PDB file of C-alpha atoms in Angstrom:
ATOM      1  CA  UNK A   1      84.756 -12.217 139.514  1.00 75.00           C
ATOM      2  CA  UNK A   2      83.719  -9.881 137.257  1.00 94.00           C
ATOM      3  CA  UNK A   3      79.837 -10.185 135.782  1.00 98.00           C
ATOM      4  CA  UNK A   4      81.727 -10.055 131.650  1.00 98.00           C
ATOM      5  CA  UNK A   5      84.315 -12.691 132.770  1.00 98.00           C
ATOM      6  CA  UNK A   6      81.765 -14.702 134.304  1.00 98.00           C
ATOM      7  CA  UNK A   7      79.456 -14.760 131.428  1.00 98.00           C
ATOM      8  CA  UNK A   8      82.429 -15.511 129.498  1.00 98.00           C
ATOM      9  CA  UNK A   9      82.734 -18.502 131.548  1.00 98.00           C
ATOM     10  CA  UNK A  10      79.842 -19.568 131.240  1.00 98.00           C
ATOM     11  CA  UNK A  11      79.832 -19.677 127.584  1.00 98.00           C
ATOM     12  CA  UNK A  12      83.267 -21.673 128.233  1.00 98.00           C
ATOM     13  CA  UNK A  13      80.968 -24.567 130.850  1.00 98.00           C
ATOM     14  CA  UNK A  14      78.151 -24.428 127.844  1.00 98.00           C
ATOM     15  CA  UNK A  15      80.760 -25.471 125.149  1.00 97.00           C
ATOM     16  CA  UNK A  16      82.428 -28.277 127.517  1.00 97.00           C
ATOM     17  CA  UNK A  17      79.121 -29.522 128.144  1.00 97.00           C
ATOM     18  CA  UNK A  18      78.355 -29.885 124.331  1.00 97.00           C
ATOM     19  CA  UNK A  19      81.126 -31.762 124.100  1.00 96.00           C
ATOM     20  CA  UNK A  20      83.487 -29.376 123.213  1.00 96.00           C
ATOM     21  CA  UNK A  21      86.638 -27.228 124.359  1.00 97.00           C
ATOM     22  CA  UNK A  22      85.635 -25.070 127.268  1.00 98.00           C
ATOM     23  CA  UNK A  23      86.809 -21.278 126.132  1.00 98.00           C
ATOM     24  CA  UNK A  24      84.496 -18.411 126.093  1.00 98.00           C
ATOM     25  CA  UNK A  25      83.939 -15.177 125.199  1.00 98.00           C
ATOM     26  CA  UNK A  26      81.777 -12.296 124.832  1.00 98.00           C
ATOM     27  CA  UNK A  27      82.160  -8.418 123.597  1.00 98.00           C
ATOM     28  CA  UNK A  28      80.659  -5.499 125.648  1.00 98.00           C
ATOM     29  CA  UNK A  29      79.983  -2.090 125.035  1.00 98.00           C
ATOM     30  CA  UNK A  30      78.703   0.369 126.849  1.00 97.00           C
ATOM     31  CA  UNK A  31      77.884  -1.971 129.986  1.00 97.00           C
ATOM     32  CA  UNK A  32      76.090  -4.106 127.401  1.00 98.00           C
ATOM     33  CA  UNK A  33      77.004  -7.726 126.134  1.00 98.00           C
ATOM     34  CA  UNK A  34      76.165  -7.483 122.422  1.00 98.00           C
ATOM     35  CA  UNK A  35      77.878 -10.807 121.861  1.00 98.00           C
ATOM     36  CA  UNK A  36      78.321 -13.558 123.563  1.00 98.00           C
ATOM     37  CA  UNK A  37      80.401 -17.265 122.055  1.00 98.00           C
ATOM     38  CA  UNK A  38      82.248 -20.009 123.111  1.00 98.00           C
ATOM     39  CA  UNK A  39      84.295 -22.408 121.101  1.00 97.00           C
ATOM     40  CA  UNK A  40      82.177 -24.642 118.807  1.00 97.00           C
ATOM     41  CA  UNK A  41      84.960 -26.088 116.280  1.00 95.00           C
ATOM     42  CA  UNK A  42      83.927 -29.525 117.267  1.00 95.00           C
ATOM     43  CA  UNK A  43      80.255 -29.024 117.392  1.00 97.00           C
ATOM     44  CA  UNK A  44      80.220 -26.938 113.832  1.00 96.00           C
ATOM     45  CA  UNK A  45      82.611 -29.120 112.584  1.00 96.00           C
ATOM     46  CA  UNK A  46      84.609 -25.897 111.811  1.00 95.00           C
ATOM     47  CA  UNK A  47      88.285 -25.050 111.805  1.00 92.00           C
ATOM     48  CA  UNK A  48      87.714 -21.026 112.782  1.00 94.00           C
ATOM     49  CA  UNK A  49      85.278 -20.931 114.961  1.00 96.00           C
ATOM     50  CA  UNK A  50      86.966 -20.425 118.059  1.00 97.00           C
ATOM     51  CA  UNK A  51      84.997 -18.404 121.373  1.00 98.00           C
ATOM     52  CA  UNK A  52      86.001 -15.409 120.108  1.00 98.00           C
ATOM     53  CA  UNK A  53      84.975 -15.381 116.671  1.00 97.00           C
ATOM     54  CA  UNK A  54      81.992 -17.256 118.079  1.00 98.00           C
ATOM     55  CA  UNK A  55      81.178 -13.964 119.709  1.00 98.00           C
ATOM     56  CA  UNK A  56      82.172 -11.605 116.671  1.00 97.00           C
ATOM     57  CA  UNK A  57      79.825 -13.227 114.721  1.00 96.00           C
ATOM     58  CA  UNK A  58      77.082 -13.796 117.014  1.00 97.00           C
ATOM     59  CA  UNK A  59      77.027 -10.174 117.684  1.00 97.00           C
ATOM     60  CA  UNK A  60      76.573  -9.552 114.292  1.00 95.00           C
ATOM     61  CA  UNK A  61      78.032  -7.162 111.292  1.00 95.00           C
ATOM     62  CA  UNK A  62      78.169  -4.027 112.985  1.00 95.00           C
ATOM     63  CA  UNK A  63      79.870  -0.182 111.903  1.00 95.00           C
ATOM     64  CA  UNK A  64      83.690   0.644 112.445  1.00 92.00           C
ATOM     65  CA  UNK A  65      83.036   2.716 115.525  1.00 96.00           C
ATOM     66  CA  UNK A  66      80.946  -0.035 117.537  1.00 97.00           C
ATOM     67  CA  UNK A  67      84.194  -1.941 117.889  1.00 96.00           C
ATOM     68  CA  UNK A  68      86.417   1.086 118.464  1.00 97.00           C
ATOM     69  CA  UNK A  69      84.240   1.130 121.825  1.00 98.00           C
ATOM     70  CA  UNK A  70      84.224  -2.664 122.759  1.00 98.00           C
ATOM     71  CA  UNK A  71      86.000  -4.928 125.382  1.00 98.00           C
ATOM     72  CA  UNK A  72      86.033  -8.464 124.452  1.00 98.00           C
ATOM     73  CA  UNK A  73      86.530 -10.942 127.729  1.00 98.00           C
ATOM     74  CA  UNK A  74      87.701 -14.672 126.995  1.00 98.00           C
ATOM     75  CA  UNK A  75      88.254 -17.109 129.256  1.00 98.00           C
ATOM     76  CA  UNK A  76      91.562 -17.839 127.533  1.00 98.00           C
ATOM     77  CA  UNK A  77      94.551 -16.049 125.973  1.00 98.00           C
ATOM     78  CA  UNK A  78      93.926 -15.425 122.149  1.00 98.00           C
ATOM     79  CA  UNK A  79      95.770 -17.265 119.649  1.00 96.00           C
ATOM     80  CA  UNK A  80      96.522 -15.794 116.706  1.00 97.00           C
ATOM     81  CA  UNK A  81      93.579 -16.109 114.342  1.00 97.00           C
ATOM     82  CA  UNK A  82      91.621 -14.522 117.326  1.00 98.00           C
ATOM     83  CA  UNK A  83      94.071 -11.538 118.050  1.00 98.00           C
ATOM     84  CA  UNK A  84      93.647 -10.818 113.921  1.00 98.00           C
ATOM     85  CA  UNK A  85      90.146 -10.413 114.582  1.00 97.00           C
ATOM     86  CA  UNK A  86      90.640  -7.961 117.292  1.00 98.00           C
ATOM     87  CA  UNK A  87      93.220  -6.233 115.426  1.00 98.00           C
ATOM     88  CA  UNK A  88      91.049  -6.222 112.685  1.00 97.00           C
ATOM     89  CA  UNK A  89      88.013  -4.584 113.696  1.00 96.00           C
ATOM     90  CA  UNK A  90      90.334  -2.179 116.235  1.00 98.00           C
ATOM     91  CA  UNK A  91      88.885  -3.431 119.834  1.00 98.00           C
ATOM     92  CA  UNK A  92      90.805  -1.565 122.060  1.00 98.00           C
ATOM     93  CA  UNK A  93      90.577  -3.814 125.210  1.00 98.00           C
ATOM     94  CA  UNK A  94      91.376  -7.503 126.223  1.00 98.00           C
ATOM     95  CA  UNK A  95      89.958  -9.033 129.727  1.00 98.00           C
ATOM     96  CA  UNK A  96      91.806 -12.592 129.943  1.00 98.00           C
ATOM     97  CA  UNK A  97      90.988 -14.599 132.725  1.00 98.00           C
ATOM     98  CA  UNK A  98      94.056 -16.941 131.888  1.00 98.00           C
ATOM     99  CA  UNK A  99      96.823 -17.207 130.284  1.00 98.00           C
ATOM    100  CA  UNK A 100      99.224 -20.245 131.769  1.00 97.00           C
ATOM    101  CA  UNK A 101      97.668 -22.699 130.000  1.00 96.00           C
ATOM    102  CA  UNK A 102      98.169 -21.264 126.975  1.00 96.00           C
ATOM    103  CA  UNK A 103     100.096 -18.065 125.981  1.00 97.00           C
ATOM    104  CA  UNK A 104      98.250 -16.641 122.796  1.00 97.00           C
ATOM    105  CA  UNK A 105      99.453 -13.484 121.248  1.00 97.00           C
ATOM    106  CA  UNK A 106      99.217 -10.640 124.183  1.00 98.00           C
ATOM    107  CA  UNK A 107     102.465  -9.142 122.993  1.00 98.00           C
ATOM    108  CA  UNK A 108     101.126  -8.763 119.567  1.00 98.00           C
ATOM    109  CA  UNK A 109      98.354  -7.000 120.767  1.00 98.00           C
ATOM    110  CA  UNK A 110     100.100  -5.307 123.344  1.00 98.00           C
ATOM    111  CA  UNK A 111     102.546  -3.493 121.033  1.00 98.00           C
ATOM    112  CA  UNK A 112      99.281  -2.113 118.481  1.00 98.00           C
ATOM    113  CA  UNK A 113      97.933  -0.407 121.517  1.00 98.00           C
ATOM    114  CA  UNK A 114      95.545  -2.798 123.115  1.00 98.00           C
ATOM    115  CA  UNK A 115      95.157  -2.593 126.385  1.00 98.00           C
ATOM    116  CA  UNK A 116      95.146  -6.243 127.725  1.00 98.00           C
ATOM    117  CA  UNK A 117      94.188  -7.609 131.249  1.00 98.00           C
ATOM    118  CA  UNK A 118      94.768 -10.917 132.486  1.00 98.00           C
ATOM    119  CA  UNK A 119      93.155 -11.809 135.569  1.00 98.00           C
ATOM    120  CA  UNK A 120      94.535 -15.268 136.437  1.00 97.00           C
ATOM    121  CA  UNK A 121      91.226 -16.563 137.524  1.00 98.00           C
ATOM    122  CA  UNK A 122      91.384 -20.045 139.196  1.00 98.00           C
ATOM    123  CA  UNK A 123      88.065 -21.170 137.671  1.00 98.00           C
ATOM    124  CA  UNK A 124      89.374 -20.575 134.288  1.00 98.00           C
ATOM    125  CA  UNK A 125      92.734 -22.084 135.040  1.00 98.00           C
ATOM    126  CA  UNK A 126      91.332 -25.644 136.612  1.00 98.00           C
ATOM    127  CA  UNK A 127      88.273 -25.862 133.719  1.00 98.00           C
ATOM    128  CA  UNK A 128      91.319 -25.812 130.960  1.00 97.00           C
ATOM    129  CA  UNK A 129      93.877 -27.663 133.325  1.00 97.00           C
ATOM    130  CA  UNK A 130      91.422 -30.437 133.157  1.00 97.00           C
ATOM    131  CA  UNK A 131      90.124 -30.206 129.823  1.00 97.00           C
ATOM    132  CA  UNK A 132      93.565 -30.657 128.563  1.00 96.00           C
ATOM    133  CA  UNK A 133      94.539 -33.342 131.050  1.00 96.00           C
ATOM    134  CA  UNK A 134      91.510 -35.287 129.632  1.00 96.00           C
ATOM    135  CA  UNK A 135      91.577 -34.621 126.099  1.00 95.00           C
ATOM    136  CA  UNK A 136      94.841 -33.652 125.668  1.00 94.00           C
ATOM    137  CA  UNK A 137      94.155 -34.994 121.301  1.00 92.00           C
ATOM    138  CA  UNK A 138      91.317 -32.403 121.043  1.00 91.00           C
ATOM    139  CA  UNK A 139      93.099 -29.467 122.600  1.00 93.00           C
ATOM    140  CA  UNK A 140      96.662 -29.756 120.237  1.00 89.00           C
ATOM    141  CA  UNK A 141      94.102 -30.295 117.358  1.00 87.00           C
ATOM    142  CA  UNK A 142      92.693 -26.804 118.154  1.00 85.00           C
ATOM    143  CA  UNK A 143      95.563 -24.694 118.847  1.00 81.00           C
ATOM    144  CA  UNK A 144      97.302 -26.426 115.686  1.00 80.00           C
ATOM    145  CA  UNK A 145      99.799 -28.830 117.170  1.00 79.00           C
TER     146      UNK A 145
END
């Protein structure tokens, strides 16, 4: 596995063990993880703050051209509030390590011109497999369902 996807999932195993959803995330550039999140709406008590915005703002406010030159790895497919983000601040690349158990919004980003991978890892498919199978309440309430 690649060392960004694993430290992505990582951050995903940190947030299940608070007693959260396990999704992860963190932003590189330059061979450098400058931040680094995983999903903390139940442990914030917050309705955005999702792995990868988690990692946006835990690597801080930073200039235009920083995140012209990131790659952003989550454990999961974006959903939509998390593909704005990357639209918004123009990252150019996606690492996913899954996307069947949930499809966010590759196509989306995709058809603005970034460049998405999804690596189908196995780790990332069983930790959300049985997240959902367990708290199947918790996950609809945080992908909106």
């Amino acid at each position: 596995m690649d060392k960004y996807l694993e430290a992505a999932l990582e951050e995903a195993k940190k947030g299940l063990g608070e007693g959260g959803i396990p999704i992860g995330s963190v932003i590189v550039v330059d061979g450098k993880i400058i931040g680094r999140g995983h999903n903390r709406r139940v442990q914030k008590n917050s309705a955005i703050l999702h792995a990868e915005m988690d990692a946006l703002e835990n690597a801080g406010r930073l200039p235009a051209e920083v995140y012209r030159k990131c790659t952003l790895y989550t454990t999961l497919s974006p959903c939509p509030m998390c593909t704005g983000a990357i639209l918004l601040y123009k990252i150019p690349r996606v690492v996913i390590g899954e996307n069947r158990t949930f499809m966010g919004e590759e196509e989306l980003l995709r058809s603005r011109g970034v460049i998405v991978d999804v690596i189908d890892d196995e780790e990332c498919i069983s930790l959300m497999k049985n997240f959902i199978k367990n708290s199947p309440a918790l996950w609809n309430e945080d992908i909106g369902v």
